[in-house]
C-alpha cells in the first residue's frame, strides 16, 4: 500500500459476481466480518457491477446512487461506514460520491453485494490515492461483504477463513489479515459454465444472508455439522479442481449447497429460501445427470438455481431449465475475470 496520487480523483471500477461452489454461511466475528470457515467460488462473466467513486472536498456527507436511483438510508449508512475504513487507511476525511450500476438480468433478484463491494473496494481505494495488492483489496472487500473478497479475483477462487484450521500458505499473526481470497488457476476454469435459472418473479424478499447466517448459527441444531462439512468439502473440492475432475467437483457443489440449506431450514424459526420451482429445478438437474449431462445445482440466499455444467453441455442444460415450470429467465455464464479499473482521472 502506498499513496499514489493527490486527491481528488474519480475512479470507475468493474467487478463480476461470483457463485460459491463451497458456501460461506456463518461468521466467527460479526464486527470484523470474519467467516467461520473458508469458501470456494466461480466468478461469473455475465453478472457485472460498475462503480464510480469520487472523493470531493465540497461534499458534507457521502452520497450514493444504485442503478441511477439514490440509495436507501440503510445501504448508504453501511457503505459510508465501510468508506471510513478506506479514509482511515488513506489518512483523509473527505466524503465521497458513489454511483454503482448492476448489469444483471432484469429483476433477477440475484445478490449483487459480491460484485458491488469488490468494485467499490477497487474504485474507492484508487480514488483515495491508495494502491493495494489484490490480497489487501480482498480483505477490505470482505469487510463489506464476505463473498465480495472472492470477486476481486477471476475464475475459481478460494477464500481462506484465517482460522487455525484454514490459513493460507504464508500465515501471519493477525487473523483479520488471514481472511483473504486467492485465485485458484486451473485449466478447468475455461470449460466450466454456470446456467442461472431465475425462479418466480414478484416474490417478496426473504431474510438477507447477513441476518440469516447469524440466526442459523444461533438456533440451528445442524450448524456445527455444517461447518464441519465445509472443512471436509474444501480440500475435496480443491483436489477435484487439481485433478480436473468436473464430476467430482459437481457432486460436492450440489451436496454442499444442500447441506447449507439443511442447516438454514433447521433454524428456529426456519429459514426457507426455496420455492416449489426450486425443487422442480433440482429434479430437472437430476434428470439431466441421468441422461448423461454434466449438471449439478446450487442455491444461495434466494430461490434461484445455478447449475454448474460444462461448455459442451451448457446449451442442453439451459434448454431443460427453461422448460422447467416456474423458471422465468435462464442465462449461461462462463468464468469472469478479476476486478479492474476502467477509468482513473483527476476529478473536475
Ligand atoms: O457475502 P454475503 O454476506 O452476501 O453472504 C453470501 C452468502 C451466500 O451467497 C449464501 C454463500 C456464498 O458463499 O456466497
PDB file of N, CA and C in Angstrom, residues 82-145:
ATOM      1  N   UNK A  82     -18.249   1.620   5.764  1.00  0.00           N
ATOM      2  CA  UNK A  82     -17.162   0.891   5.087  1.00  0.00           C
ATOM      3  C   UNK A  82     -16.150   1.878   4.488  1.00  0.00           C
ATOM      4  N   UNK A  83     -16.657   2.991   3.902  1.00  0.00           N
ATOM      5  CA  UNK A  83     -15.743   4.002   3.338  1.00  0.00           C
ATOM      6  C   UNK A  83     -14.832   4.596   4.422  1.00  0.00           C
ATOM      7  N   UNK A  84     -15.320   4.592   5.680  1.00  0.00           N
ATOM      8  CA  UNK A  84     -14.474   5.075   6.784  1.00  0.00           C
ATOM      9  C   UNK A  84     -13.186   4.246   6.893  1.00  0.00           C
ATOM     10  N   UNK A  85     -13.275   2.958   6.561  1.00  0.00           N
ATOM     11  CA  UNK A  85     -12.074   2.097   6.598  1.00  0.00           C
ATOM     12  C   UNK A  85     -11.056   2.590   5.569  1.00  0.00           C
ATOM     13  N   UNK A  86     -11.554   2.969   4.394  1.00  0.00           N
ATOM     14  CA  UNK A  86     -10.675   3.477   3.321  1.00  0.00           C
ATOM     15  C   UNK A  86     -10.091   4.819   3.729  1.00  0.00           C
ATOM     16  N   UNK A  87     -10.955   5.690   4.293  1.00  0.00           N
ATOM     17  CA  UNK A  87     -10.471   7.022   4.704  1.00  0.00           C
ATOM     18  C   UNK A  87      -9.399   6.891   5.787  1.00  0.00           C
ATOM     19  N   UNK A  88      -9.630   5.971   6.741  1.00  0.00           N
ATOM     20  CA  UNK A  88      -8.651   5.796   7.827  1.00  0.00           C
ATOM     21  C   UNK A  88      -7.309   5.349   7.241  1.00  0.00           C
ATOM     22  N   UNK A  89      -7.388   4.454   6.293  1.00  0.00           N
ATOM     23  CA  UNK A  89      -6.173   3.916   5.685  1.00  0.00           C
ATOM     24  C   UNK A  89      -5.427   4.976   4.871  1.00  0.00           C
ATOM     25  N   UNK A  90      -6.198   5.856   4.204  1.00  0.00           N
ATOM     26  CA  UNK A  90      -5.594   6.888   3.351  1.00  0.00           C
ATOM     27  C   UNK A  90      -5.252   8.152   4.145  1.00  0.00           C
ATOM     28  N   UNK A  91      -5.729   8.225   5.396  1.00  0.00           N
ATOM     29  CA  UNK A  91      -5.470   9.414   6.203  1.00  0.00           C
ATOM     30  C   UNK A  91      -6.207  10.643   5.683  1.00  0.00           C
ATOM     31  N   UNK A  92      -7.443  10.436   5.238  1.00  0.00           N
ATOM     32  CA  UNK A  92      -8.247  11.565   4.739  1.00  0.00           C
ATOM     33  C   UNK A  92      -9.608  11.569   5.443  1.00  0.00           C
ATOM     34  N   UNK A  93     -10.301  12.706   5.371  1.00  0.00           N
ATOM     35  CA  UNK A  93     -11.646  12.789   5.947  1.00  0.00           C
ATOM     36  C   UNK A  93     -12.673  13.129   4.866  1.00  0.00           C
ATOM     37  N   UNK A  94     -12.202  13.291   3.639  1.00  0.00           N
ATOM     38  CA  UNK A  94     -13.054  13.729   2.527  1.00  0.00           C
ATOM     39  C   UNK A  94     -14.197  12.747   2.269  1.00  0.00           C
ATOM     40  N   UNK A  95     -15.379  13.296   2.014  1.00  0.00           N
ATOM     41  CA  UNK A  95     -16.561  12.465   1.703  1.00  0.00           C
ATOM     42  C   UNK A  95     -16.563  12.085   0.219  1.00  0.00           C
ATOM     43  N   UNK A  96     -17.310  11.056  -0.093  1.00  0.00           N
ATOM     44  CA  UNK A  96     -17.267  10.526  -1.463  1.00  0.00           C
ATOM     45  C   UNK A  96     -18.650  10.458  -2.106  1.00  0.00           C
ATOM     46  N   UNK A  97     -18.630  10.534  -3.438  1.00  0.00           N
ATOM     47  CA  UNK A  97     -19.830  10.281  -4.234  1.00  0.00           C
ATOM     48  C   UNK A  97     -19.636   8.902  -4.863  1.00  0.00           C
ATOM     49  N   UNK A  98     -20.607   8.013  -4.613  1.00  0.00           N
ATOM     50  CA  UNK A  98     -20.527   6.645  -5.146  1.00  0.00           C
ATOM     51  C   UNK A  98     -21.715   6.411  -6.074  1.00  0.00           C
ATOM     52  N   UNK A  99     -21.442   5.981  -7.287  1.00  0.00           N
ATOM     53  CA  UNK A  99     -22.513   5.650  -8.236  1.00  0.00           C
ATOM     54  C   UNK A  99     -22.261   4.232  -8.731  1.00  0.00           C
ATOM     55  N   UNK A 100     -23.211   3.338  -8.437  1.00  0.00           N
ATOM     56  CA  UNK A 100     -22.999   1.925  -8.743  1.00  0.00           C
ATOM     57  C   UNK A 100     -24.120   1.408  -9.640  1.00  0.00           C
ATOM     58  N   UNK A 101     -23.740   0.689 -10.668  1.00  0.00           N
ATOM     59  CA  UNK A 101     -24.738   0.151 -11.606  1.00  0.00           C
ATOM     60  C   UNK A 101     -24.524  -1.345 -11.774  1.00  0.00           C
ATOM     61  N   UNK A 102     -25.599  -2.101 -11.592  1.00  0.00           N
ATOM     62  CA  UNK A 102     -25.534  -3.548 -11.778  1.00  0.00           C
ATOM     63  C   UNK A 102     -25.986  -3.917 -13.184  1.00  0.00           C
ATOM     64  N   UNK A 103     -25.133  -4.601 -13.916  1.00  0.00           N
ATOM     65  CA  UNK A 103     -25.531  -5.112 -15.237  1.00  0.00           C
ATOM     66  C   UNK A 103     -25.912  -6.575 -15.043  1.00  0.00           C
ATOM     67  N   UNK A 104     -27.063  -6.758 -14.411  1.00  0.00           N
ATOM     68  CA  UNK A 104     -27.595  -8.084 -14.119  1.00  0.00           C
ATOM     69  C   UNK A 104     -28.871  -8.246 -14.945  1.00  0.00           C
ATOM     70  N   UNK A 105     -29.351  -9.473 -15.137  1.00  0.00           N
ATOM     71  CA  UNK A 105     -30.621  -9.629 -15.859  1.00  0.00           C
ATOM     72  C   UNK A 105     -31.737  -8.909 -15.105  1.00  0.00           C
ATOM     73  N   UNK A 106     -32.701  -8.408 -15.851  1.00  0.00           N
ATOM     74  CA  UNK A 106     -33.784  -7.610 -15.270  1.00  0.00           C
ATOM     75  C   UNK A 106     -34.488  -8.344 -14.129  1.00  0.00           C
ATOM     76  N   UNK A 107     -34.664  -7.656 -13.023  1.00  0.00           N
ATOM     77  CA  UNK A 107     -35.442  -8.167 -11.882  1.00  0.00           C
ATOM     78  C   UNK A 107     -35.086  -9.603 -11.517  1.00  0.00           C
ATOM     79  N   UNK A 108     -33.815  -9.933 -11.618  1.00  0.00           N
ATOM     80  CA  UNK A 108     -33.428 -11.324 -11.364  1.00  0.00           C
ATOM     81  C   UNK A 108     -33.459 -11.652  -9.884  1.00  0.00           C
ATOM     82  N   UNK A 109     -33.324 -10.634  -9.027  1.00  0.00           N
ATOM     83  CA  UNK A 109     -33.265 -10.904  -7.599  1.00  0.00           C
ATOM     84  C   UNK A 109     -31.956 -11.567  -7.207  1.00  0.00           C
ATOM     85  N   UNK A 110     -30.994 -11.556  -8.095  1.00  0.00           N
ATOM     86  CA  UNK A 110     -29.683 -12.125  -7.737  1.00  0.00           C
ATOM     87  C   UNK A 110     -28.937 -11.128  -6.863  1.00  0.00           C
ATOM     88  N   UNK A 111     -28.217 -11.637  -5.877  1.00  0.00           N
ATOM     89  CA  UNK A 111     -27.495 -10.750  -4.962  1.00  0.00           C
ATOM     90  C   UNK A 111     -26.337 -10.082  -5.695  1.00  0.00           C
ATOM     91  N   UNK A 112     -26.131  -8.795  -5.421  1.00  0.00           N
ATOM     92  CA  UNK A 112     -25.057  -8.062  -6.090  1.00  0.00           C
ATOM     93  C   UNK A 112     -24.025  -7.543  -5.096  1.00  0.00           C
ATOM     94  N   UNK A 113     -24.095  -8.004  -3.832  1.00  0.00           N
ATOM     95  CA  UNK A 113     -23.152  -7.444  -2.851  1.00  0.00           C
ATOM     96  C   UNK A 113     -21.716  -7.880  -3.140  1.00  0.00           C
ATOM     97  N   UNK A 114     -21.513  -9.049  -3.735  1.00  0.00           N
ATOM     98  CA  UNK A 114     -20.145  -9.520  -4.004  1.00  0.00           C
ATOM     99  C   UNK A 114     -19.467  -8.633  -5.046  1.00  0.00           C
ATOM    100  N   UNK A 115     -20.121  -8.467  -6.197  1.00  0.00           N
ATOM    101  CA  UNK A 115     -19.527  -7.611  -7.230  1.00  0.00           C
ATOM    102  C   UNK A 115     -19.545  -6.158  -6.782  1.00  0.00           C
ATOM    103  N   UNK A 116     -20.568  -5.768  -6.011  1.00  0.00           N
ATOM    104  CA  UNK A 116     -20.693  -4.384  -5.557  1.00  0.00           C
ATOM    105  C   UNK A 116     -19.535  -3.969  -4.663  1.00  0.00           C
ATOM    106  N   UNK A 117     -19.262  -4.750  -3.622  1.00  0.00           N
ATOM    107  CA  UNK A 117     -18.163  -4.374  -2.719  1.00  0.00           C
ATOM    108  C   UNK A 117     -16.788  -4.585  -3.351  1.00  0.00           C
ATOM    109  N   UNK A 118     -16.683  -5.527  -4.288  1.00  0.00           N
ATOM    110  CA  UNK A 118     -15.383  -5.706  -4.958  1.00  0.00           C
ATOM    111  C   UNK A 118     -15.081  -4.504  -5.840  1.00  0.00           C
ATOM    112  N   UNK A 119     -16.083  -4.048  -6.635  1.00  0.00           N
ATOM    113  CA  UNK A 119     -15.880  -2.878  -7.493  1.00  0.00           C
ATOM    114  C   UNK A 119     -15.640  -1.637  -6.636  1.00  0.00           C
ATOM    115  N   UNK A 120     -16.400  -1.535  -5.534  1.00  0.00           N
ATOM    116  CA  UNK A 120     -16.250  -0.378  -4.639  1.00  0.00           C
ATOM    117  C   UNK A 120     -14.860  -0.351  -3.994  1.00  0.00           C
ATOM    118  N   UNK A 121     -14.381  -1.524  -3.576  1.00  0.00           N
ATOM    119  CA  UNK A 121     -13.063  -1.581  -2.915  1.00  0.00           C
ATOM    120  C   UNK A 121     -11.972  -1.088  -3.856  1.00  0.00           C
ATOM    121  N   UNK A 122     -12.052  -1.524  -5.105  1.00  0.00           N
ATOM    122  CA  UNK A 122     -11.023  -1.113  -6.057  1.00  0.00           C
ATOM    123  C   UNK A 122     -11.153   0.379  -6.401  1.00  0.00           C
ATOM    124  N   UNK A 123     -12.387   0.820  -6.708  1.00  0.00           N
ATOM    125  CA  UNK A 123     -12.584   2.224  -7.101  1.00  0.00           C
ATOM    126  C   UNK A 123     -12.279   3.169  -5.942  1.00  0.00           C
ATOM    127  N   UNK A 124     -12.760   2.835  -4.742  1.00  0.00           N
ATOM    128  CA  UNK A 124     -12.609   3.763  -3.606  1.00  0.00           C
ATOM    129  C   UNK A 124     -11.153   3.887  -3.161  1.00  0.00           C
ATOM    130  N   UNK A 125     -10.423   2.765  -3.145  1.00  0.00           N
ATOM    131  CA  UNK A 125      -9.022   2.864  -2.706  1.00  0.00           C
ATOM    132  C   UNK A 125      -8.204   3.665  -3.714  1.00  0.00           C
ATOM    133  N   UNK A 126      -8.420   3.410  -4.998  1.00  0.00           N
ATOM    134  CA  UNK A 126      -7.694   4.182  -6.014  1.00  0.00           C
ATOM    135  C   UNK A 126      -8.053   5.659  -5.928  1.00  0.00           C
ATOM    136  N   UNK A 127      -9.359   5.933  -5.764  1.00  0.00           N
ATOM    137  CA  UNK A 127      -9.796   7.338  -5.710  1.00  0.00           C
ATOM    138  C   UNK A 127      -9.232   8.035  -4.478  1.00  0.00           C
ATOM    139  N   UNK A 128      -8.965   7.256  -3.422  1.00  0.00           N
ATOM    140  CA  UNK A 128      -8.390   7.835  -2.203  1.00  0.00           C
ATOM    141  C   UNK A 128      -6.866   7.927  -2.297  1.00  0.00           C
ATOM    142  N   UNK A 129      -6.311   7.550  -3.448  1.00  0.00           N
ATOM    143  CA  UNK A 129      -4.866   7.665  -3.639  1.00  0.00           C
ATOM    144  C   UNK A 129      -4.077   6.475  -3.143  1.00  0.00           C
ATOM    145  N   UNK A 130      -4.775   5.348  -2.879  1.00  0.00           N
ATOM    146  CA  UNK A 130      -4.079   4.150  -2.390  1.00  0.00           C
ATOM    147  C   UNK A 130      -3.908   3.134  -3.524  1.00  0.00           C
ATOM    148  N   UNK A 131      -2.817   2.399  -3.484  1.00  0.00           N
ATOM    149  CA  UNK A 131      -2.669   1.262  -4.398  1.00  0.00           C
ATOM    150  C   UNK A 131      -2.468   0.016  -3.546  1.00  0.00           C
ATOM    151  N   UNK A 132      -3.488  -0.823  -3.470  1.00  0.00           N
ATOM    152  CA  UNK A 132      -3.418  -2.022  -2.628  1.00  0.00           C
ATOM    153  C   UNK A 132      -3.129  -3.250  -3.476  1.00  0.00           C
ATOM    154  N   UNK A 133      -2.547  -4.260  -2.847  1.00  0.00           N
ATOM    155  CA  UNK A 133      -2.389  -5.538  -3.533  1.00  0.00           C
ATOM    156  C   UNK A 133      -3.759  -6.202  -3.623  1.00  0.00           C
ATOM    157  N   UNK A 134      -3.861  -7.218  -4.491  1.00  0.00           N
ATOM    158  CA  UNK A 134      -5.137  -7.926  -4.635  1.00  0.00           C
ATOM    159  C   UNK A 134      -5.551  -8.548  -3.303  1.00  0.00           C
ATOM    160  N   UNK A 135      -4.585  -9.041  -2.540  1.00  0.00           N
ATOM    161  CA  UNK A 135      -4.936  -9.635  -1.249  1.00  0.00           C
ATOM    162  C   UNK A 135      -5.476  -8.572  -0.297  1.00  0.00           C
ATOM    163  N   UNK A 136      -4.820  -7.413  -0.248  1.00  0.00           N
ATOM    164  CA  UNK A 136      -5.309  -6.337   0.624  1.00  0.00           C
ATOM    165  C   UNK A 136      -6.711  -5.890   0.201  1.00  0.00           C
ATOM    166  N   UNK A 137      -6.934  -5.837  -1.117  1.00  0.00           N
ATOM    167  CA  UNK A 137      -8.269  -5.467  -1.605  1.00  0.00           C
ATOM    168  C   UNK A 137      -9.301  -6.507  -1.190  1.00  0.00           C
ATOM    169  N   UNK A 138      -8.911  -7.778  -1.241  1.00  0.00           N
ATOM    170  CA  UNK A 138      -9.886  -8.822  -0.889  1.00  0.00           C
ATOM    171  C   UNK A 138     -10.236  -8.748   0.596  1.00  0.00           C
ATOM    172  N   UNK A 139      -9.276  -8.368   1.436  1.00  0.00           N
ATOM    173  CA  UNK A 139      -9.563  -8.211   2.877  1.00  0.00           C
ATOM    174  C   UNK A 139     -10.536  -7.042   3.082  1.00  0.00           C
ATOM    175  N   UNK A 140     -10.266  -5.952   2.389  1.00  0.00           N
ATOM    176  CA  UNK A 140     -11.127  -4.771   2.506  1.00  0.00           C
ATOM    177  C   UNK A 140     -12.538  -5.064   1.968  1.00  0.00           C
ATOM    178  N   UNK A 141     -12.618  -5.728   0.820  1.00  0.00           N
ATOM    179  CA  UNK A 141     -13.931  -6.081   0.249  1.00  0.00           C
ATOM    180  C   UNK A 141     -14.681  -7.006   1.203  1.00  0.00           C
ATOM    181  N   UNK A 142     -13.974  -7.939   1.841  1.00  0.00           N
ATOM    182  CA  UNK A 142     -14.601  -8.865   2.788  1.00  0.00           C
ATOM    183  C   UNK A 142     -15.224  -8.124   3.966  1.00  0.00           C
ATOM    184  N   UNK A 143     -14.619  -6.998   4.350  1.00  0.00           N
ATOM    185  CA  UNK A 143     -15.184  -6.238   5.463  1.00  0.00           C
ATOM    186  C   UNK A 143     -16.536  -5.617   5.077  1.00  0.00           C
ATOM    187  N   UNK A 144     -16.799  -5.487   3.765  1.00  0.00           N
ATOM    188  CA  UNK A 144     -18.112  -5.033   3.306  1.00  0.00           C
ATOM    189  C   UNK A 144     -19.081  -6.193   3.155  1.00  0.00           C
ATOM    190  N   UNK A 145     -18.614  -7.275   2.561  1.00  0.00           N
ATOM    191  CA  UNK A 145     -19.455  -8.454   2.330  1.00  0.00           C
ATOM    192  C   UNK A 145     -18.522  -9.644   2.116  1.00  0.00           C
TER     193      UNK A 145
END
